[in-house]
CSV table of C-alpha atoms (C1' of nucleotides) in Angstrom, one decimal:
chain,number,residue,atom,x,y,z
A,368,MET,CA,27.1,19.1,-78.4
A,369,ALA,CA,23.8,20.7,-79.5
A,370,LEU,CA,24.2,23.5,-77.0
A,371,ARG,CA,27.3,24.7,-78.8
A,372,PHE,CA,25.4,24.8,-82.1
A,373,ALA,CA,22.5,26.7,-80.5
A,374,LEU,CA,25.0,29.3,-79.2
A,375,LEU,CA,26.7,29.5,-82.6
A,376,ALA,CA,23.4,30.0,-84.4
A,377,LEU,CA,22.4,32.6,-81.9
A,378,LEU,CA,25.6,34.6,-82.3
A,379,THR,CA,25.2,34.7,-86.0
A,380,ALA,CA,22.5,37.2,-85.5
A,381,GLN,CA,25.0,39.6,-84.0
A,382,PRO,CA,27.9,39.7,-81.7
A,383,MET,CA,26.9,39.7,-78.1
A,384,THR,CA,28.3,39.6,-74.6
A,385,GLY,CA,27.9,36.5,-72.3
A,386,TYR,CA,25.1,38.3,-70.5
A,387,ASP,CA,23.4,39.3,-73.6
A,388,VAL,CA,23.7,35.7,-74.9
A,389,THR,CA,21.9,34.5,-71.8
A,390,LYS,CA,19.1,36.8,-72.2
A,391,ALA,CA,18.7,36.5,-75.9
A,392,PHE,CA,18.9,32.7,-75.4
A,393,ARG,CA,15.9,32.6,-73.2
A,394,SER,CA,13.9,34.5,-75.7
A,395,SER,CA,14.7,32.6,-78.8
A,396,VAL,CA,16.7,29.4,-79.4
A,397,GLY,CA,16.1,28.4,-75.6
A,398,HIS,CA,12.6,27.6,-76.7
A,399,VAL,CA,13.9,24.7,-78.6
A,400,TRP,CA,17.1,23.9,-76.7
A,401,HIS,CA,17.0,24.9,-73.1
A,402,ALA,CA,20.2,25.7,-71.1
A,403,PRO,CA,20.8,27.5,-67.8
A,404,ASP,CA,23.2,30.4,-67.6
A,405,SER,CA,25.6,28.2,-65.7
A,406,GLN,CA,26.1,26.1,-68.8
A,407,ILE,CA,26.3,28.9,-71.3
A,408,TYR,CA,29.1,31.0,-69.8
A,409,PRO,CA,31.6,28.1,-69.6
A,410,GLU,CA,30.6,26.7,-73.0
A,411,LEU,CA,31.2,30.3,-74.7
A,412,ARG,CA,34.8,30.2,-73.2
A,413,ARG,CA,35.4,26.7,-74.5
A,414,MET,CA,34.2,27.7,-77.9
A,415,GLU,CA,36.4,30.8,-77.8
A,416,SER,CA,39.3,28.6,-76.9
A,417,GLU,CA,38.6,26.3,-79.9
A,418,GLY,CA,38.4,29.1,-82.3
A,419,LEU,CA,34.8,29.1,-83.0
A,420,LEU,CA,34.2,32.5,-81.4
A,421,ALA,CA,36.5,35.6,-81.0
A,422,ALA,CA,36.3,37.4,-77.7
A,423,ARG,CA,36.8,41.1,-77.3
A,424,ALA,CA,36.9,43.0,-74.1
A,425,ILE,CA,34.7,46.1,-74.2
A,426,PRO,CA,34.7,48.6,-71.4
A,427,TRP,CA,31.6,48.7,-69.1
A,428,GLY,CA,31.5,51.5,-66.7
A,429,PRO,CA,34.7,53.4,-65.5
A,430,ARG,CA,36.7,50.4,-64.4
A,431,SER,CA,35.2,47.3,-65.7
A,432,THR,CA,34.8,45.4,-68.9
A,433,LYS,CA,32.6,42.8,-70.3
A,434,THR,CA,33.5,40.2,-73.0
A,435,GLU,CA,31.9,40.4,-76.5
A,436,TYR,CA,31.8,37.3,-78.6
A,437,THR,CA,31.7,37.2,-82.4
A,438,VAL,CA,31.5,34.1,-84.5
A,439,THR,CA,34.6,33.5,-86.5
A,440,ALA,CA,34.9,32.2,-90.1
A,441,ASP,CA,35.6,28.7,-88.4
A,442,GLY,CA,32.6,29.0,-86.2
A,443,GLU,CA,30.3,29.6,-89.2
A,444,ALA,CA,31.9,26.8,-91.0
A,445,ALA,CA,31.2,24.6,-88.1
A,446,LEU,CA,27.7,25.5,-88.0
A,447,ARG,CA,27.4,24.8,-91.7
A,448,ALA,CA,29.0,21.4,-91.3
A,449,TRP,CA,26.8,20.6,-88.4
A,450,MET,CA,23.8,21.2,-90.6
A,451,THR,CA,24.8,18.3,-92.8
A,452,THR,CA,25.2,15.9,-90.0
A,453,PRO,CA,22.1,13.5,-89.2
A,454,VAL,CA,19.9,14.9,-86.4
A,455,ASP,CA,20.4,12.5,-83.5
A,456,TYR,CA,17.0,11.9,-82.0
A,457,PRO,CA,16.9,11.5,-78.3
A,458,VAL,CA,15.5,8.2,-76.9
A,459,ASP,CA,12.0,8.3,-75.6
A,460,ARG,CA,11.8,9.5,-72.2
A,461,ASP,CA,8.5,11.1,-71.5
A,462,PRO,CA,7.4,11.4,-67.8
A,463,ALA,CA,3.8,12.2,-68.6
A,464,HIS,CA,3.1,9.2,-70.9
A,465,LEU,CA,4.9,7.1,-68.3
A,466,ARG,CA,2.5,8.4,-65.6
A,467,VAL,CA,-0.5,7.8,-67.7
A,468,ALA,CA,0.5,4.3,-68.7
A,469,TYR,CA,0.2,3.3,-65.0
A,470,LEU,CA,-2.7,5.5,-63.9
A,471,GLU,CA,-4.4,2.3,-62.6
A,472,PHE,CA,-2.2,2.9,-59.5
A,473,ALA,CA,-4.0,6.3,-59.0
A,474,ASP,CA,-7.5,7.1,-57.8
A,475,ASP,CA,-9.8,9.2,-60.1
A,476,ALA,CA,-9.1,12.5,-58.5
A,477,THR,CA,-5.4,12.0,-59.0
A,478,ALA,CA,-5.9,10.8,-62.6
A,479,ARG,CA,-8.0,13.8,-63.3
A,480,ARG,CA,-5.4,16.1,-61.8
A,481,VAL,CA,-2.6,14.6,-63.8
A,482,LEU,CA,-4.5,15.0,-67.1
A,483,GLU,CA,-5.7,18.5,-66.3
A,484,GLU,CA,-2.2,19.5,-65.4
A,485,HIS,CA,-0.9,18.0,-68.7
A,486,ALA,CA,-3.3,20.1,-70.7
A,487,ALA,CA,-2.5,23.2,-68.6
A,488,HIS,CA,1.2,22.7,-69.2
A,489,TYR,CA,0.8,22.5,-72.8
A,490,ARG,CA,-1.6,25.5,-73.0
A,491,THR,CA,1.1,27.6,-71.4
A,492,GLN,CA,3.6,26.4,-73.8
A,493,ARG,CA,1.3,26.9,-76.6
A,494,ALA,CA,0.6,30.5,-75.5
A,495,GLN,CA,4.5,31.1,-75.5
A,496,HIS,CA,5.2,29.5,-78.7
A,497,ALA,CA,2.3,31.4,-80.4
A,498,GLN,CA,3.6,34.7,-79.0
A,499,GLN,CA,7.1,33.9,-80.4
A,500,LEU,CA,5.5,32.9,-83.8
A,501,ALA,CA,3.7,36.2,-84.1
A,502,SER,CA,6.8,38.2,-83.5
A,503,ILE,CA,8.7,36.1,-86.0
A,504,ARG,CA,6.0,36.5,-88.6
A,505,ASP,CA,5.7,40.3,-88.1
A,506,ARG,CA,9.5,40.5,-87.9
A,507,SER,CA,9.3,42.4,-84.6
A,508,HIS,CA,11.3,39.7,-82.6
A,509,PRO,CA,14.5,41.5,-81.5
A,510,ILE,CA,17.0,38.9,-82.4
A,511,LEU,CA,15.4,38.1,-85.6
A,512,SER,CA,15.4,41.9,-86.5
A,513,ALA,CA,19.2,42.0,-85.8
A,514,ARG,CA,19.7,38.9,-87.8
A,515,LEU,CA,17.8,40.4,-90.9
A,516,ALA,CA,19.6,43.7,-90.6
A,517,ARG,CA,22.8,41.8,-91.3
A,518,ALA,CA,21.5,39.4,-93.9
A,519,ASP,CA,21.2,39.6,-97.5
A,520,LEU,CA,17.7,41.0,-98.4
A,521,ALA,CA,17.1,38.0,-100.7
A,522,ASP,CA,17.5,35.7,-97.8
A,523,HIS,CA,15.0,37.4,-95.4
A,524,ASP,CA,12.0,35.4,-96.4
A,525,ARG,CA,13.8,32.0,-96.1
A,526,ILE,CA,15.2,33.0,-92.6
A,527,VAL,CA,11.7,34.0,-91.4
A,528,ALA,CA,10.1,30.9,-92.9
A,529,VAL,CA,12.4,28.4,-91.1
A,530,LYS,CA,12.0,30.1,-87.9
A,531,ALA,CA,8.3,30.2,-88.2
A,532,LEU,CA,8.3,26.5,-89.3
A,533,ALA,CA,10.2,25.6,-86.0
A,534,TYR,CA,7.5,27.3,-83.8
A,535,GLU,CA,4.7,26.0,-85.9
A,536,GLY,CA,6.0,22.4,-85.1
A,537,MET,CA,6.1,23.2,-81.4
A,538,ILE,CA,2.6,24.5,-81.6
A,539,ALA,CA,1.3,21.4,-83.5
A,540,ARG,CA,2.9,19.2,-80.9
A,541,ASP,CA,1.4,21.3,-78.1
A,542,ASP,CA,-2.1,21.0,-79.6
A,543,ALA,CA,-1.6,17.3,-80.0
A,544,GLU,CA,-0.8,16.9,-76.2
A,545,ILE,CA,-3.9,19.2,-75.3
A,546,ALA,CA,-6.2,17.2,-77.4
A,547,TRP,CA,-4.7,13.9,-76.1
A,548,ALA,CA,-5.3,15.0,-72.4
A,549,THR,CA,-8.7,16.3,-73.0
A,550,ARG,CA,-9.7,13.0,-74.8
A,551,ALA,CA,-8.1,11.0,-72.0
A,552,LEU,CA,-10.2,12.8,-69.3
A,553,ASP,CA,-13.3,11.8,-71.4
A,554,VAL,CA,-12.3,8.1,-72.0
A,555,LEU,CA,-11.4,7.5,-68.3
A,556,GLY,CA,-14.5,9.4,-67.1
A,557,VAL,CA,-12.7,11.1,-64.3
B,1400,MET,CA,14.1,9.1,-60.5
B,1401,ALA,CA,11.5,8.2,-63.0
B,1402,LEU,CA,13.5,5.1,-64.0
B,1403,ARG,CA,12.9,3.7,-60.4
B,1404,PHE,CA,9.2,4.0,-60.9
B,1405,ALA,CA,9.2,2.6,-64.5
B,1406,LEU,CA,10.9,-0.4,-63.0
B,1407,LEU,CA,8.6,-0.7,-60.1
B,1408,ALA,CA,5.5,-0.3,-62.3
B,1409,LEU,CA,6.9,-3.1,-64.7
B,1410,LEU,CA,7.6,-5.3,-61.8
B,1411,THR,CA,3.9,-5.1,-60.6
B,1412,ALA,CA,3.1,-7.1,-63.6
B,1413,GLN,CA,4.9,-10.1,-62.2
B,1414,PRO,CA,8.2,-11.0,-60.4
B,1415,MET,CA,11.1,-11.1,-62.8
B,1416,THR,CA,14.9,-11.7,-62.9
B,1417,GLY,CA,17.1,-8.7,-63.8
B,1418,TYR,CA,17.5,-10.2,-67.3
B,1419,ASP,CA,13.7,-10.6,-67.7
B,1420,VAL,CA,13.4,-7.0,-66.6
B,1421,THR,CA,15.8,-5.7,-69.3
B,1422,LYS,CA,13.9,-7.7,-71.9
B,1423,ALA,CA,10.4,-6.8,-70.7
B,1424,PHE,CA,11.5,-3.3,-70.3
B,1425,ARG,CA,12.3,-3.0,-74.0
B,1426,SER,CA,9.1,-4.3,-75.0
B,1427,SER,CA,6.8,-2.2,-72.9
B,1428,VAL,CA,7.7,0.8,-70.5
B,1429,GLY,CA,10.9,1.4,-72.4
B,1430,HIS,CA,8.7,2.9,-75.1
B,1431,VAL,CA,7.9,5.8,-72.8
B,1432,TRP,CA,11.0,5.8,-70.7
B,1433,HIS,CA,14.2,4.3,-72.3
B,1434,ALA,CA,17.1,3.0,-70.3
B,1435,PRO,CA,20.1,0.8,-71.2
B,1436,ASP,CA,20.7,-2.4,-69.4
B,1437,SER,CA,23.7,-1.0,-67.8
B,1438,GLN,CA,21.4,1.5,-65.8
B,1439,ILE,CA,18.8,-1.2,-65.0
B,1440,TYR,CA,20.7,-3.7,-63.1
B,1441,PRO,CA,22.4,-1.2,-60.6
B,1442,GLU,CA,19.0,0.6,-60.1
B,1443,LEU,CA,17.3,-2.7,-59.3
B,1444,ARG,CA,20.1,-3.4,-56.6
B,1445,ARG,CA,19.5,0.1,-55.2
B,1446,MET,CA,15.9,-0.5,-55.0
B,1447,GLU,CA,16.4,-3.9,-53.2
B,1448,SER,CA,18.8,-2.2,-50.7
B,1449,GLU,CA,16.1,0.5,-50.0
B,1450,GLY,CA,13.4,-2.2,-49.6
B,1451,LEU,CA,11.1,-1.4,-52.6
B,1452,LEU,CA,12.1,-4.7,-54.0
B,1453,ALA,CA,12.7,-8.2,-52.5
B,1454,ALA,CA,15.5,-10.3,-54.1
B,1455,ARG,CA,15.4,-14.0,-54.3
B,1456,ALA,CA,18.0,-16.3,-55.7
B,1457,ILE,CA,16.6,-19.0,-57.8
B,1458,PRO,CA,18.8,-21.8,-59.2
B,1459,TRP,CA,19.9,-21.6,-62.9
B,1460,GLY,CA,21.5,-24.7,-64.2
B,1461,PRO,CA,23.5,-27.1,-62.0
B,1462,ARG,CA,25.8,-24.5,-60.4
B,1463,SER,CA,24.6,-21.1,-60.9
B,1464,THR,CA,21.6,-18.8,-59.8
B,1465,LYS,CA,19.8,-15.8,-61.0
B,1466,THR,CA,18.1,-13.1,-58.9
B,1467,GLU,CA,14.3,-12.6,-59.0
B,1468,TYR,CA,12.9,-9.5,-57.9
B,1469,THR,CA,9.4,-8.9,-56.4
B,1470,VAL,CA,7.7,-5.6,-55.5
B,1471,THR,CA,7.5,-5.3,-51.7
B,1472,ALA,CA,4.5,-3.5,-50.0
B,1473,ASP,CA,6.8,-0.6,-49.5
B,1474,GLY,CA,7.5,-0.7,-53.3
B,1475,GLU,CA,3.9,-0.6,-54.2
B,1476,ALA,CA,3.3,2.2,-51.6
B,1477,ALA,CA,6.2,4.1,-53.2
B,1478,LEU,CA,4.6,3.7,-56.6
B,1479,ARG,CA,1.2,4.9,-55.4
B,1480,ALA,CA,2.7,7.9,-53.6
B,1481,TRP,CA,4.6,8.8,-56.8
B,1482,MET,CA,1.4,8.9,-58.6
B,1483,THR,CA,0.2,11.8,-56.6
B,1484,THR,CA,3.2,13.8,-57.2
B,1485,PRO,CA,3.3,16.4,-59.9
B,1486,VAL,CA,4.7,15.3,-63.3
B,1487,ASP,CA,8.0,17.1,-63.8
B,1488,TYR,CA,8.0,18.2,-67.3
B,1489,PRO,CA,11.5,18.3,-68.9
B,1490,VAL,CA,12.6,21.5,-70.4
B,1491,ASP,CA,12.6,21.9,-74.1
B,1492,ARG,CA,15.4,20.3,-75.8
B,1493,ASP,CA,14.6,19.3,-79.4
B,1494,PRO,CA,17.3,18.6,-81.7
B,1495,ALA,CA,15.2,18.5,-84.9
B,1496,HIS,CA,13.4,21.8,-84.2
B,1497,LEU,CA,16.6,23.4,-83.3
B,1498,ARG,CA,18.0,22.3,-86.7
B,1499,VAL,CA,15.0,23.5,-88.6
B,1500,ALA,CA,15.0,26.9,-86.9
B,1501,TYR,CA,18.4,27.5,-88.6
B,1502,LEU,CA,17.9,25.7,-92.0
B,1503,GLU,CA,19.1,29.1,-93.6
B,1504,PHE,CA,22.6,27.6,-93.0
B,1505,ALA,CA,21.8,24.5,-95.0
B,1506,ASP,CA,21.4,24.1,-98.8
B,1507,ASP,CA,18.2,22.8,-100.4
B,1508,ALA,CA,19.4,19.4,-100.6
B,1509,THR,CA,20.5,19.2,-96.9
B,1510,ALA,CA,17.2,20.8,-95.8
B,1511,ARG,CA,15.1,18.2,-97.8
B,1512,ARG,CA,17.3,15.4,-96.2
B,1513,VAL,CA,16.7,16.7,-92.8
B,1514,LEU,CA,12.9,16.9,-93.1
B,1515,GLU,CA,12.7,13.6,-94.9
B,1516,GLU,CA,14.5,11.9,-92.2
B,1517,HIS,CA,12.4,13.5,-89.5
B,1518,ALA,CA,9.2,12.2,-91.3
B,1519,ALA,CA,11.0,8.7,-91.7
B,1520,HIS,CA,12.1,8.7,-88.0
B,1521,TYR,CA,8.5,9.3,-86.7
B,1522,ARG,CA,6.9,6.8,-89.3
B,1523,THR,CA,9.2,4.2,-87.8
B,1524,GLN,CA,8.2,5.2,-84.4
B,1525,ARG,CA,4.5,5.3,-85.4
B,1526,ALA,CA,4.7,1.8,-86.7
B,1527,GLN,CA,6.2,0.5,-83.4
B,1528,HIS,CA,3.7,2.3,-81.2
B,1529,ALA,CA,0.8,1.1,-83.4
B,1530,GLN,CA,2.0,-2.5,-83.0
B,1531,GLN,CA,2.3,-2.0,-79.3
B,1532,LEU,CA,-1.2,-0.5,-79.3
B,1533,ALA,CA,-2.7,-3.3,-81.2
B,1534,SER,CA,-1.3,-5.9,-78.8
B,1535,ILE,CA,-2.5,-3.9,-75.9
B,1536,ARG,CA,-6.0,-3.7,-77.3
B,1537,ASP,CA,-6.4,-7.4,-78.1
B,1538,ARG,CA,-4.7,-8.0,-74.7
B,1539,SER,CA,-2.1,-10.3,-76.4
B,1540,HIS,CA,0.9,-8.2,-75.1
B,1541,PRO,CA,2.9,-10.7,-72.9
B,1542,ILE,CA,3.6,-8.2,-69.9
B,1543,LEU,CA,-0.1,-7.1,-70.0
B,1544,SER,CA,-1.4,-10.6,-70.1
B,1545,ALA,CA,0.8,-11.4,-67.1
B,1546,ARG,CA,-0.5,-8.3,-65.4
B,1547,LEU,CA,-4.2,-9.0,-66.1
B,1548,ALA,CA,-3.7,-12.7,-64.9
B,1549,ARG,CA,-2.8,-11.3,-61.4
B,1550,ALA,CA,-5.3,-8.4,-61.3
B,1551,ASP,CA,-8.8,-8.3,-60.1
B,1552,LEU,CA,-11.2,-8.8,-63.1
B,1553,ALA,CA,-13.0,-5.6,-62.3
B,1554,ASP,CA,-9.9,-3.7,-63.1
B,1555,HIS,CA,-9.0,-5.3,-66.4
B,1556,ASP,CA,-10.8,-2.6,-68.5
B,1557,ARG,CA,-9.2,0.3,-66.7
B,1558,ILE,CA,-5.5,-1.2,-66.9
B,1559,VAL,CA,-6.0,-1.8,-70.7
B,1560,ALA,CA,-7.6,1.8,-71.2
B,1561,VAL,CA,-4.6,3.6,-69.5
B,1562,LYS,CA,-2.0,1.5,-71.4
B,1563,ALA,CA,-3.9,2.2,-74.7
B,1564,LEU,CA,-4.1,5.9,-73.9
B,1565,ALA,CA,-0.4,6.2,-73.3
B,1566,TYR,CA,0.4,4.7,-76.8
B,1567,GLU,CA,-2.3,6.8,-78.4
B,1568,GLY,CA,-0.7,9.8,-77.1
B,1569,MET,CA,2.6,8.7,-78.6
B,1570,ILE,CA,0.9,8.0,-81.9
B,1571,ALA,CA,-0.8,11.4,-82.0
B,1572,ARG,CA,2.6,13.1,-81.5
B,1573,ASP,CA,4.1,11.0,-84.1
B,1574,ASP,CA,1.4,12.0,-86.5
B,1575,ALA,CA,1.9,15.6,-85.8
B,1576,GLU,CA,5.6,15.3,-86.4
B,1577,ILE,CA,5.2,13.6,-89.7
B,1578,ALA,CA,2.5,16.1,-90.8
B,1579,TRP,CA,4.8,18.9,-89.8
B,1580,ALA,CA,7.8,17.6,-91.8
B,1581,THR,CA,5.6,17.0,-94.8
B,1582,ARG,CA,4.2,20.5,-94.7
B,1583,ALA,CA,7.7,22.0,-94.1
B,1584,LEU,CA,8.9,20.2,-97.3
B,1585,ASP,CA,6.2,21.9,-99.1
B,1586,VAL,CA,6.6,25.3,-97.7
B,1587,LEU,CA,10.2,25.4,-98.3
B,1588,GLY,CA,9.8,24.0,-101.7
B,1589,VAL,CA,12.9,21.8,-101.4
C,891,DT,C1',21.3,55.5,-51.7
C,892,DA,C1',18.6,51.7,-52.5
C,893,DT,C1',17.0,48.7,-56.0
C,894,DA,C1',17.2,46.6,-60.1
C,895,DC,C1',19.9,44.8,-63.3
C,896,DC,C1',24.4,43.7,-65.5
C,897,DA,C1',28.1,40.5,-65.5
C,898,DT,C1',30.4,36.0,-64.7
C,899,DG,C1',31.0,32.4,-63.0
C,900,DT,C1',32.2,27.7,-59.4
C,901,DA,C1',31.1,23.5,-56.9
C,902,DA,C1',28.7,19.6,-56.0
C,903,DT,C1',25.7,16.4,-57.7
C,904,DA,C1',22.7,13.6,-60.6
C,905,DA,C1',21.6,11.3,-64.6
C,906,DG,C1',22.4,9.0,-68.5
C,907,DT,C1',25.6,7.0,-72.3
C,908,DT,C1',29.2,4.1,-74.3
C,909,DA,C1',32.2,0.7,-74.4
C,910,DC,C1',33.9,-3.0,-72.4
C,911,DA,C1',33.9,-7.5,-69.7
C,912,DT,C1',32.9,-12.1,-68.3
C,913,DG,C1',31.1,-16.5,-67.8
C,914,DA,C1',27.2,-20.0,-67.6
C,915,DT,C1',23.4,-22.4,-69.9
C,916,DT,C1',20.6,-24.0,-73.4
C,917,DT,C1',19.7,-25.7,-77.9
C,918,DG,C1',20.3,-27.3,-82.6
D,56,DC,C1',30.4,-28.7,-79.9
D,57,DA,C1',29.3,-24.2,-81.7
D,58,DA,C1',26.3,-20.6,-81.5
D,59,DA,C1',22.7,-18.2,-79.4
D,60,DT,C1',21.1,-16.4,-75.6
D,61,DC,C1',20.9,-16.0,-70.5
D,62,DA,C1',23.0,-13.4,-66.8
D,63,DT,C1',25.1,-9.4,-64.7
D,64,DG,C1',27.4,-6.0,-64.3
D,65,DT,C1',31.9,-2.0,-64.1
D,66,DA,C1',34.4,2.0,-65.7
D,67,DA,C1',35.0,6.3,-67.9
D,68,DC,C1',32.9,9.9,-69.8
D,69,DT,C1',29.5,13.5,-71.0
D,70,DT,C1',25.8,16.3,-70.1
D,71,DA,C1',22.9,18.8,-67.4
D,72,DT,C1',21.0,20.5,-62.8
D,73,DT,C1',21.0,23.1,-58.6
D,74,DA,C1',22.7,26.0,-55.5
D,75,DC,C1',25.6,29.2,-54.4
D,76,DA,C1',28.8,33.3,-54.9
D,77,DT,C1',30.4,37.8,-55.9
D,78,DG,C1',30.7,42.3,-57.2
D,79,DG,C1',30.0,46.3,-60.5
D,80,DT,C1',26.8,49.7,-62.8
D,81,DA,C1',22.8,52.4,-63.8
D,82,DT,C1',18.7,54.7,-62.3
D,83,DA,C1',14.8,56.6,-59.9
DNA sequence: TATACCATGTAATAAGTTACATGATTTG
DNA sequence: CAAATCATGTAACTTATTACATGGTATA
C-alpha cells in the first residue's frame, strides 16, 4: 500500500511518464521506500484505473507514444487522507542484528568481517543520504525544484524542511549503526 | 531464508517442541527477526525433512504426543556456514520516514500526531529491548540460561557479550529515532 | 551505424500476513 | 467442569523479488 502513496507523492511534484517516474523514484522517494521498475509500472496502471492518476498519451518520436501520468483531485485527496492514518510500523526483521546475536557460531575473522561490512554498508548509505540532504538544502535537487516551482511560495520552507528532516533521520540512523559496529569490534576484540 | 537460521540458532539453546519454539521465539530471537506461528511450524517441518533438525515424538497426556526438535550435526554445520555468508541488507522501506518526507500534505495537528506516535513507538520498543538486555546481562533470561547450561564455561562471556551487543544496537537505534522525532517536533514547531 | 538510453512491461517465484480451524490437556 | 493454555496447523491473499523480454529513439 505504501508504494502507491510514494508514487502519488512523487507525482505531485510534476506530471511524469512511467519511465520518468522510475528514474525520479530512484533519486528521491526510493531512498525511503524502494521499489523495482517491475513493481512501478503495474502500480501506475492500477492507480490510473482507480482514478488516482490521469493518463495521457504523448507522442514520442515519429510513430510511438509514451504515457504521462498526472495526479487527479481524487489522487491528491487520497494522499491527504493517507497522511491522517497511523503509520504502520513493520515488525522487526533485521538480518545484521540477528547475525550479531549469534556471533558465537563464527570465528574471530568472520565476526570482524561481519562488523566491518556493517559499518561499510552504513557509511555508503550515509554518503548517499548526505548528498541527497545537501541538494535538498540548497534546493538544487531536480524533483524538489520542480515541486517548488509549482508550489505556493509561502510553502517552500515547510516543503524543504520536511524533506531535510526525513534525510536527517536516515543519517542519524546510519550514524548509530556505524557507531555500534565500531564499538562491537572493540568489545569483541576481533 | 533468515527465518530458518533464526530457528536453528534458537534450537541450539536446547531441544524444544514446536509450541515451545513459538513461545521462546517471541521472547528472544523474535526481537530481531519476527515471525508468526503460522510461519514457524511449517518451517520446522521443512527443516526436519531437509535433515537440519531431528524430530522426536514425546508423549503428551494419556493419548497424545508432541514433537520435539533437536538440531542435527548438519543443522549446526548449516548455521556455521551461514555465519560466513555476507549479510544481505534489505532495501530501504521505511513507512515513517516516507510519511515525514511528505508532511507538507498534513496539517499541523496531524504532523504532531505522526511524530509523537513515532517517539511513542520507539519508547515502547526501547523499554522492551532494555528489559531483554538486563536479563541477558544478569543471565536470568530463560533461553540464555538454557544455552549457557549446555555450553563450555569458557564460552559463556562471549555468548553473553554478543547477545548484549545485539540488544544494545537495537536500543541505540531506538534512541536515535526518539531523538529525531523530538527534534522534528521542535523544528516544525507543531 | 552502433551504442546508449527511452519505454514498458510479463512470468515465475518467494516470503510474509491474516484469518481461520481444531482438539487435547492441565489447573483452579 | 470451565477456563486457560498447550499443540499444530491450513488457506487465501498480498507484497515484493528476480529474471527475462522487446522494441523504439536519439546521438556521436
